[in-house]
CSV table of C-alpha atoms and ligand atoms in Angstrom, one decimal:
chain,number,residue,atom,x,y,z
A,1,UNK,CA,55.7,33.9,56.2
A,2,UNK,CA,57.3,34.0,59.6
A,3,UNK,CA,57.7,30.3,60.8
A,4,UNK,CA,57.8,30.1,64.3
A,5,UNK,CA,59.4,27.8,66.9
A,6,UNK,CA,57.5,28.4,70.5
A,7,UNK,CA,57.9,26.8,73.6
A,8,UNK,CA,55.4,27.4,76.1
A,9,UNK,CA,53.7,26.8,79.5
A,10,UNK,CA,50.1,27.7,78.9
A,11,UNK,CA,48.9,29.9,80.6
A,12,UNK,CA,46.8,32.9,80.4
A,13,UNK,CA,49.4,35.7,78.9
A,14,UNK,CA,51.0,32.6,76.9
A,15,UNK,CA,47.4,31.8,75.5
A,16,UNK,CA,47.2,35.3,74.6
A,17,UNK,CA,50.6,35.3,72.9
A,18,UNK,CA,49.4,32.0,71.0
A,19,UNK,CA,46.0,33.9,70.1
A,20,UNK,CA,48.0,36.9,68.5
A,21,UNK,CA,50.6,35.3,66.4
A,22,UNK,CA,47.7,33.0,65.1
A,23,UNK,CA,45.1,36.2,64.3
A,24,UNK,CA,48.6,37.3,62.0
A,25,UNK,CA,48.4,36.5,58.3
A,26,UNK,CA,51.8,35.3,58.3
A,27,UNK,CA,52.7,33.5,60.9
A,28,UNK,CA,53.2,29.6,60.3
A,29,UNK,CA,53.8,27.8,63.2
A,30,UNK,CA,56.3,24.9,62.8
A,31,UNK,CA,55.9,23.3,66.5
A,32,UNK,CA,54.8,24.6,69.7
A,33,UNK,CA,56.1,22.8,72.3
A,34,UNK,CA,55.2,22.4,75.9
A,35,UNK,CA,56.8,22.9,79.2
A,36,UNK,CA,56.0,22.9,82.4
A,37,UNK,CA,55.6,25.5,84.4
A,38,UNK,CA,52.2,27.4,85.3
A,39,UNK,CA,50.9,23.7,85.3
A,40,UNK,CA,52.2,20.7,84.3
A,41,UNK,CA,53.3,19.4,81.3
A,42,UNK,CA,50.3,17.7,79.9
A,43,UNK,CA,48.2,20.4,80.7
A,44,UNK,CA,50.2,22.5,79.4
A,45,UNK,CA,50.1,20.3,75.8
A,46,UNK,CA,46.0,20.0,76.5
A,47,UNK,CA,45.7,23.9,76.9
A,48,UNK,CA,47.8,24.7,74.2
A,49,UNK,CA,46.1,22.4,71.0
A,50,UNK,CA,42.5,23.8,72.3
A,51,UNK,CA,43.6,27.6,72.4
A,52,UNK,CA,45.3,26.6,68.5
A,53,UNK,CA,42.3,24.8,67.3
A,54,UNK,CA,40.0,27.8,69.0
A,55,UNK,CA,41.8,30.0,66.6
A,56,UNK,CA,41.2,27.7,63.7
A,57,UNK,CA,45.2,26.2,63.7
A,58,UNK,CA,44.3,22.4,64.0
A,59,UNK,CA,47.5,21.2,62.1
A,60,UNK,CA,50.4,21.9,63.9
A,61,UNK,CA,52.6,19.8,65.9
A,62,UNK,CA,52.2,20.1,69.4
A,63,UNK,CA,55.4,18.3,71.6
A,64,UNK,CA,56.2,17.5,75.5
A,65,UNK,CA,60.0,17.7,76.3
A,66,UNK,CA,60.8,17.6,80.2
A,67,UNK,CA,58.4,16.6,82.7
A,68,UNK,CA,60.3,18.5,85.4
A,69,UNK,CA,63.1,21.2,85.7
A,70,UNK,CA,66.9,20.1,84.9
A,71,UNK,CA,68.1,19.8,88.6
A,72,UNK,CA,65.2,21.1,91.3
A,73,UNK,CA,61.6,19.7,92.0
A,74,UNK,CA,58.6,21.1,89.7
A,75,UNK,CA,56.2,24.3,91.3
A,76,UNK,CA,53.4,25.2,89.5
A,77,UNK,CA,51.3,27.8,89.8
A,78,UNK,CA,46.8,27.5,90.0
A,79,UNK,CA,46.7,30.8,92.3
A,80,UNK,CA,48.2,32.5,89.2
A,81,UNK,CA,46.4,30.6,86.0
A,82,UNK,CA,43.9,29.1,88.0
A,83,UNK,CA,44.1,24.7,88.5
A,84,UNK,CA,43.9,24.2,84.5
A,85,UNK,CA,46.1,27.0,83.4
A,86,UNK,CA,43.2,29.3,81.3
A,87,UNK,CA,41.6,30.5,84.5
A,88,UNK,CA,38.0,30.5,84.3
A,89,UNK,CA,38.0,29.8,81.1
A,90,UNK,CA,37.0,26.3,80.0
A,91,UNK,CA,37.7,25.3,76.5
A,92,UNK,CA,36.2,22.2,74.5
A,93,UNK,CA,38.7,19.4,74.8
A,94,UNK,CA,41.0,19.4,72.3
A,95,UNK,CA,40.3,17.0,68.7
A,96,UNK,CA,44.0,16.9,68.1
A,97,UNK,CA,46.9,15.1,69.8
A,98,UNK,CA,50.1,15.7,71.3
A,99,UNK,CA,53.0,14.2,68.9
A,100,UNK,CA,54.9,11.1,69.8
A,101,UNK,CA,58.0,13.5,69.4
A,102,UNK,CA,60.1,14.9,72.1
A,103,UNK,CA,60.3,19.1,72.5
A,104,UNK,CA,63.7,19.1,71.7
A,105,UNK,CA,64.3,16.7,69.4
A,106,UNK,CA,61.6,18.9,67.1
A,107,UNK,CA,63.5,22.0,67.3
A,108,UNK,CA,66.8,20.4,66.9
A,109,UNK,CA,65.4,19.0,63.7
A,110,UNK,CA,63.6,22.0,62.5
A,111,UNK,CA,66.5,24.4,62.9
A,112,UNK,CA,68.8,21.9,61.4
A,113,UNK,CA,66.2,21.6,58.2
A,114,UNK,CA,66.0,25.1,58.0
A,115,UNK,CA,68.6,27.1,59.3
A,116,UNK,CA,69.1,30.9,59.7
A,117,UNK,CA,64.8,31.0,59.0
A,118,UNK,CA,63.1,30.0,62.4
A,119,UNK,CA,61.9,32.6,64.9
A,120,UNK,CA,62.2,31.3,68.6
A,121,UNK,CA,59.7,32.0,70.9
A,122,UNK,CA,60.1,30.9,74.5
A,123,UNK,CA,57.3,32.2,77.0
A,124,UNK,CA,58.2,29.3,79.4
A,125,UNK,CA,60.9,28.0,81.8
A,126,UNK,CA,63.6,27.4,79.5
A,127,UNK,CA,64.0,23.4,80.4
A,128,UNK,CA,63.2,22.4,76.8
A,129,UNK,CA,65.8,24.8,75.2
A,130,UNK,CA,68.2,23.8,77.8
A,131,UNK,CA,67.8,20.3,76.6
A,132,UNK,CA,67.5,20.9,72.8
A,133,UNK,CA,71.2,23.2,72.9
A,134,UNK,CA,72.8,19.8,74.9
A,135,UNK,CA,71.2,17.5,71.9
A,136,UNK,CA,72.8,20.2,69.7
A,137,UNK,CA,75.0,22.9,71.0
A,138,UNK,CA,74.9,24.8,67.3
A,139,UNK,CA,71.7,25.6,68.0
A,140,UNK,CA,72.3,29.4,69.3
A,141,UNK,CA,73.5,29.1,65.5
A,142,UNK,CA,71.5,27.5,63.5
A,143,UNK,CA,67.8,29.6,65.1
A,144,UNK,CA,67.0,33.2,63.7
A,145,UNK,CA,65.4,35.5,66.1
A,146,UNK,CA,65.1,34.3,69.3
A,147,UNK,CA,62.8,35.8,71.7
A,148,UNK,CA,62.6,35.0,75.5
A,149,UNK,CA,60.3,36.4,78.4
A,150,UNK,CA,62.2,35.6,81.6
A,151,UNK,CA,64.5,37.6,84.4
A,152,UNK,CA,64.3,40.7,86.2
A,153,UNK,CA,67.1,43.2,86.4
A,154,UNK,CA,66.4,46.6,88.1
A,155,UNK,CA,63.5,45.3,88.7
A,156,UNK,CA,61.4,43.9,92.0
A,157,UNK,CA,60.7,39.6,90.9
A,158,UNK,CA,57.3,38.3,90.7
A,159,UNK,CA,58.4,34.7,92.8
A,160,UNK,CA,60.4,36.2,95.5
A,161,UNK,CA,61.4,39.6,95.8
A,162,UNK,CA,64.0,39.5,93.1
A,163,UNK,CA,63.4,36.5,91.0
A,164,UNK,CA,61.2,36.0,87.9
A,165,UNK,CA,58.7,33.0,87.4
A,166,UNK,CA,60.2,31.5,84.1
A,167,UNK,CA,63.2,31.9,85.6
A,168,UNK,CA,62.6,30.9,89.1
A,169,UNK,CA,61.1,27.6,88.0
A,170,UNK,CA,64.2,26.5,86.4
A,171,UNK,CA,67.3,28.6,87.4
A,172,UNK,CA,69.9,25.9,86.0
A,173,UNK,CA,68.0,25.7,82.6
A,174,UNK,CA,68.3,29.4,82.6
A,175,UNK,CA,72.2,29.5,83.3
A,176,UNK,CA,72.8,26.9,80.6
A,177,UNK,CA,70.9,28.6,77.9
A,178,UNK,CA,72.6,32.0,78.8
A,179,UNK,CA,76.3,30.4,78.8
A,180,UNK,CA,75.6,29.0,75.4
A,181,UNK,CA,75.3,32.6,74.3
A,182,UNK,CA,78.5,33.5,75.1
A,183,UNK,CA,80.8,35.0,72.6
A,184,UNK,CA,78.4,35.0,69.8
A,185,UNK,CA,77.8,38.3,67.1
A,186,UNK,CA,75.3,40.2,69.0
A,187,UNK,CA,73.3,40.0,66.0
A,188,UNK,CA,72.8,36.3,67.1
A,189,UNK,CA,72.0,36.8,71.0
A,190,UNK,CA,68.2,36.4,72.3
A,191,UNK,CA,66.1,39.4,73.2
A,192,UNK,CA,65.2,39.1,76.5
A,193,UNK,CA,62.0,40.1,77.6
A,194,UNK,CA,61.9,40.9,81.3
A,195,UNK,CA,59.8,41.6,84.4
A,196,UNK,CA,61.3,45.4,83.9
A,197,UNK,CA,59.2,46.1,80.5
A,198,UNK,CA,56.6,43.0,80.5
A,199,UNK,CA,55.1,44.6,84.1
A,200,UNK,CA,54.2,47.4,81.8
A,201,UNK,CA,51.8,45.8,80.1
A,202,UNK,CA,48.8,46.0,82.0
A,203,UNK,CA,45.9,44.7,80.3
A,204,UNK,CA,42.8,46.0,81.5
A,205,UNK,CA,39.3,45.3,81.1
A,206,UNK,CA,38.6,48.0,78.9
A,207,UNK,CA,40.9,46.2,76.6
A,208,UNK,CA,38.7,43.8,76.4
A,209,UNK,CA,35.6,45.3,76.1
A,210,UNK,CA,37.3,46.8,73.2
A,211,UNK,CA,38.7,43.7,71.5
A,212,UNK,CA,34.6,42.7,71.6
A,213,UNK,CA,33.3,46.0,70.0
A,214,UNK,CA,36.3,45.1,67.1
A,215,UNK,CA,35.2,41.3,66.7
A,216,UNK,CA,31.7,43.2,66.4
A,217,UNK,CA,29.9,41.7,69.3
A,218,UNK,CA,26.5,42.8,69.8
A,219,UNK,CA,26.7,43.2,73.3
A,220,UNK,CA,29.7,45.1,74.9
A,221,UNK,CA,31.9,43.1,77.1
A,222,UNK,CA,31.8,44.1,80.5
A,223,UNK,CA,34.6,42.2,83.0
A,224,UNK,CA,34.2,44.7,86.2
A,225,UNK,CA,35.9,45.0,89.4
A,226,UNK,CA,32.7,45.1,91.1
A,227,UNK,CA,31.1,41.6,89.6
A,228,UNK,CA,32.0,38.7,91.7
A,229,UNK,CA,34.7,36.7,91.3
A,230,UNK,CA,34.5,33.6,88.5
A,231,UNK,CA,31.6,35.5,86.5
A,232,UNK,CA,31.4,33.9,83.2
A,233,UNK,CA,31.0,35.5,80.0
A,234,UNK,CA,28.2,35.2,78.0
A,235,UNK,CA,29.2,36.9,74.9
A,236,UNK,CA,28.4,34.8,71.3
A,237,UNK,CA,31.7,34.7,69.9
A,238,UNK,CA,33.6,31.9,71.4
A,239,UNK,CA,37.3,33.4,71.1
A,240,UNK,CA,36.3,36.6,73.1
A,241,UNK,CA,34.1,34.5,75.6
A,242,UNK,CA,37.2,32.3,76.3
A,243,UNK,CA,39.8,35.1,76.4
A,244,UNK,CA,37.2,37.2,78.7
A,245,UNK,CA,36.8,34.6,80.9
A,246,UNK,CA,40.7,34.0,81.5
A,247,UNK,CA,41.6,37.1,81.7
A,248,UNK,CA,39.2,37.9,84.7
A,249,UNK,CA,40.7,35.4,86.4
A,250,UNK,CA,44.7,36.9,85.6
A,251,UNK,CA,42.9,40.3,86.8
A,252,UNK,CA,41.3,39.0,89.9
A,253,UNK,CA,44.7,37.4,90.5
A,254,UNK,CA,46.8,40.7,90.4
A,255,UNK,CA,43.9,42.5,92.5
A,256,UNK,CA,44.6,40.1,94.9
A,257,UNK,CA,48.4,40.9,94.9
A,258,UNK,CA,47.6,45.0,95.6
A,259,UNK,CA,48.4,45.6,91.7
A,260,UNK,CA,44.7,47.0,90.8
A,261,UNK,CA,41.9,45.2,88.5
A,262,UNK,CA,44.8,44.1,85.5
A,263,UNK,CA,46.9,41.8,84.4
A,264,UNK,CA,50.0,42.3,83.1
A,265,UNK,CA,50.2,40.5,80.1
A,266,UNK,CA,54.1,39.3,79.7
A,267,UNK,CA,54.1,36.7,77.1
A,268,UNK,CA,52.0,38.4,74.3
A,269,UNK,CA,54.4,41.2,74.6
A,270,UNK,CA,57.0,38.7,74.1
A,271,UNK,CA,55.0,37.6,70.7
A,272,UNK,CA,55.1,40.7,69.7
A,273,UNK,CA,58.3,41.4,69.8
A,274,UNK,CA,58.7,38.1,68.0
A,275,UNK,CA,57.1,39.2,65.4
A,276,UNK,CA,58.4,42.3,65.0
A,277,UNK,CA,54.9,43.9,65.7
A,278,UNK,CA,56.0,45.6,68.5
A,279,UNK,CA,58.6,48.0,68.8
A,280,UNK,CA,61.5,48.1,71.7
A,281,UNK,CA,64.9,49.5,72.5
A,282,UNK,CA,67.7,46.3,73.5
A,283,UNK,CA,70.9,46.7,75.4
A,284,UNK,CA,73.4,44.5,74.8
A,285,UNK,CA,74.2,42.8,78.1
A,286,UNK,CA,75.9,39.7,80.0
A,287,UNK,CA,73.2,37.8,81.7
A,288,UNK,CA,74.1,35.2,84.7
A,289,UNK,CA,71.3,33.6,86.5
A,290,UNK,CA,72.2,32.6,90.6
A,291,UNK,CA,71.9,28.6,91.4
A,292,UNK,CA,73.5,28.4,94.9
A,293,UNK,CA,71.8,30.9,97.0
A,294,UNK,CA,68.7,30.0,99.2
A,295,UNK,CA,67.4,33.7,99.3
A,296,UNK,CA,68.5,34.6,95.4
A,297,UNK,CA,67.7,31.3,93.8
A,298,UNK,CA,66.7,32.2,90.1
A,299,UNK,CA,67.6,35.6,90.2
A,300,UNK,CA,68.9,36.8,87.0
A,301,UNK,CA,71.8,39.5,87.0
A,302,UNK,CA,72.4,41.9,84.1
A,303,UNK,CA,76.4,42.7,83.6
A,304,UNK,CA,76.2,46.0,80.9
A,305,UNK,CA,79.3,47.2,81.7
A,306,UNK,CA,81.4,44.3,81.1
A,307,UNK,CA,82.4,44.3,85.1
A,308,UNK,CA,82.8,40.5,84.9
A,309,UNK,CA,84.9,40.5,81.7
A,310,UNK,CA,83.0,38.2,79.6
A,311,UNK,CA,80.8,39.0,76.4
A,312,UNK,CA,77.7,39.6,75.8
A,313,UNK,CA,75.1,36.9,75.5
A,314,UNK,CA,71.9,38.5,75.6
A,315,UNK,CA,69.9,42.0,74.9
A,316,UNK,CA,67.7,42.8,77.3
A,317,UNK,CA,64.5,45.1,76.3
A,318,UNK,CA,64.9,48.8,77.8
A,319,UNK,CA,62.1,50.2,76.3
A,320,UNK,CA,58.6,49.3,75.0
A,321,UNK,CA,55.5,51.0,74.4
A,322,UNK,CA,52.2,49.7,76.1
A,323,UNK,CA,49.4,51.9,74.8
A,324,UNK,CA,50.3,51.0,70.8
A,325,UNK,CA,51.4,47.3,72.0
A,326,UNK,CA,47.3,47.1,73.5
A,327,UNK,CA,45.9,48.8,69.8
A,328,UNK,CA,47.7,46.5,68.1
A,329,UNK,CA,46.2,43.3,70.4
A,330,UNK,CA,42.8,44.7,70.1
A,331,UNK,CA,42.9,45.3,66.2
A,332,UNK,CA,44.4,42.0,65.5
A,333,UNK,CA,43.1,39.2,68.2
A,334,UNK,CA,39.5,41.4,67.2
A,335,UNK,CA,39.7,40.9,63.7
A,336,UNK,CA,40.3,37.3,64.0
A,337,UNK,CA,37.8,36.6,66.6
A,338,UNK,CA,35.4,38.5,63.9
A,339,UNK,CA,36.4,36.0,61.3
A,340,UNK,CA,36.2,33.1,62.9
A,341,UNK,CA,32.8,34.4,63.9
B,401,LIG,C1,56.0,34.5,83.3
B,401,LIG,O1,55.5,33.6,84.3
B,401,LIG,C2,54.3,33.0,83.8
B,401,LIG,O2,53.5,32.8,84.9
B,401,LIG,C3,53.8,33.8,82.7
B,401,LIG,O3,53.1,32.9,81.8
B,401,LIG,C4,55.0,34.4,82.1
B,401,LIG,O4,55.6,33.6,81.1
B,401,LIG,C5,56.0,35.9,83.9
B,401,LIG,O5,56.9,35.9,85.0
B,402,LIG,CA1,54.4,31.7,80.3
């Protein structure tokens, strides 16, 4: 088993991560944790127990950490995720609730319980790992793999013109994870997943309609650029009607941003990678994140030639591979939406 420590901000690409770790046989999740971001934090919690019990995963602990960033105001974002986070997508309200735990105190626990065996997962601002490495600065330590989809380097932001979401939302968090990182094997340093690989992923509706033929839906499912906006699915099988009708939303969103009828999908390539499903190159790299300036605020900056003199503390992705990232999505989200039926 692969047991599994995420923290997320749900979200349509961090629904789809959730979706595809949970259609693997081996994934356990150990905790989930929520924070804020694309919406706020208990919506975030709400969004993320339905999309687990959609896929059948009702048992697993579900936290809030932070209800803001560590030192600047919360932004979320409905123009991206729509006002609930899934976009059109409107899932049963959730049986289960959130646990009485906080984020970090669950993770600090769990990798203290079980250390060297925990894959990190962070498709979120990185608030709650911020706070969970003050509680216990070991941490860095004490996880496995750690995985995190944030920054862009050579790279045009998604924000502002050079800053990342994840990263934009909370810069300081950002900084204080990366300095943690300093000086450790490199074995040990997170794989970051930035805006410079993740934009690759561009999800398209054909992708979908694919992912229905797989879960053997009778009907193929059709998202099209020329249907009007907020059409809702009517196919049978509740996991691809949820996932269709979220991921129009995510491709009406980029359409309306000049990128074309897609969405680019960052956080289930993060999973991937994760899980070890995916391949990708890394460099080894010394990553700083800007807190001071107006116009750079959140801006992540990649040192690979040790210029600054300090070690590494990250390795960013340099390489990934779409089409067989978008086989492997259809074959496995498919084949569990065909189970669950
Ligand atoms: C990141 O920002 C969020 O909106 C997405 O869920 C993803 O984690 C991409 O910049
Ligand atoms: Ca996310």
């Amino acid at each position: 088993m692969t047991k599994y420590l995420l923290d997320v901000d749900t979200g349509i690409d961090d629904a789809l991560a959730l979706v595809y770790l949970a259609s693997l046989p081996d994934t356990e999740f150990v905790a989930v944790t929520a924070s804020p971001g694309n919406v706020d934090v208990q919506q975030v919690a709400r969004n993320t127990l339905a999309i687990l019990e959609l896929c059948g995963r009702r048992d697993v602990d579900v936290a809030v950490g932070a209800e803001g960033p560590l030192s600047v105001p919360l932004v979320t974002t409905p123009e991206t995720h729509g006002p609930q986070g899934l976009g059109h997508a409107v899932l049963p309200a959730p049986a289960g609730t959130v646990s009485g735990r906080h984020a970090a105190d669950l993770w600090v626990e769990a990798a203290r319980a079980r250390p060297g065996e925990l894959t990190a997962l962070i498709t979120a601002p990185l608030t709650n790992f911020a706070l969970a490495i003050r509680r216990e600065p070991r941490l860095p330590e004490l996880l496995g793999k750690v995985v995190i989809m944030g920054g862009s380097f050579y790279h045009q932001g998604n924000t502002t013109p050079t800053a990342e979401w994840n990263t934009h939302v909370d810069p300081h968090a950002a900084k204080e994870v990366y300095a943690a990182y300093r000086g450790l094997p490199l074995e040990r340093l997170p794989i970051i997943c930035s805006l410079d690989t993740t934009e690759r992923m561009e999800m398209k509706p054909e992708h979908l309609r694919r992912l229905a033929e797989e879960a053997r839906c009778p009907a193929p499912e059709l998202v099209l650029p020329e249907q009007p906006e907020g059409v809702r699915s009517t196919a049978g099988n509740p996991l691809v009607r949820h996932l269709s009708d979220a991921l129009r939303f995510y491709f009406e969103f980029h359409r309306h941003y000049d990128q074309g009828y897609l969405a680019h999908v960052h956080d289930y390539f993060a999973a991937g990678v994760a899980a070890g499903t995916l391949d990708c190159s890394t460099r080894p790299a010394t990553v700083d994140v800007e807190v001071e300036s107006t116009l750079l605020m959140g801006t992540t900056v990649a040192d690979y030639r040790a210029l600054w003199g300090h070690p590494f503390n990250a390795r960013i992705v340099s390489e990934n591979h779409p089409e067989a990232a978008f086989d492997e999505l259809v074959t496995a989200v498919g084949s569990l939406a065909r189970r669950l039926g």
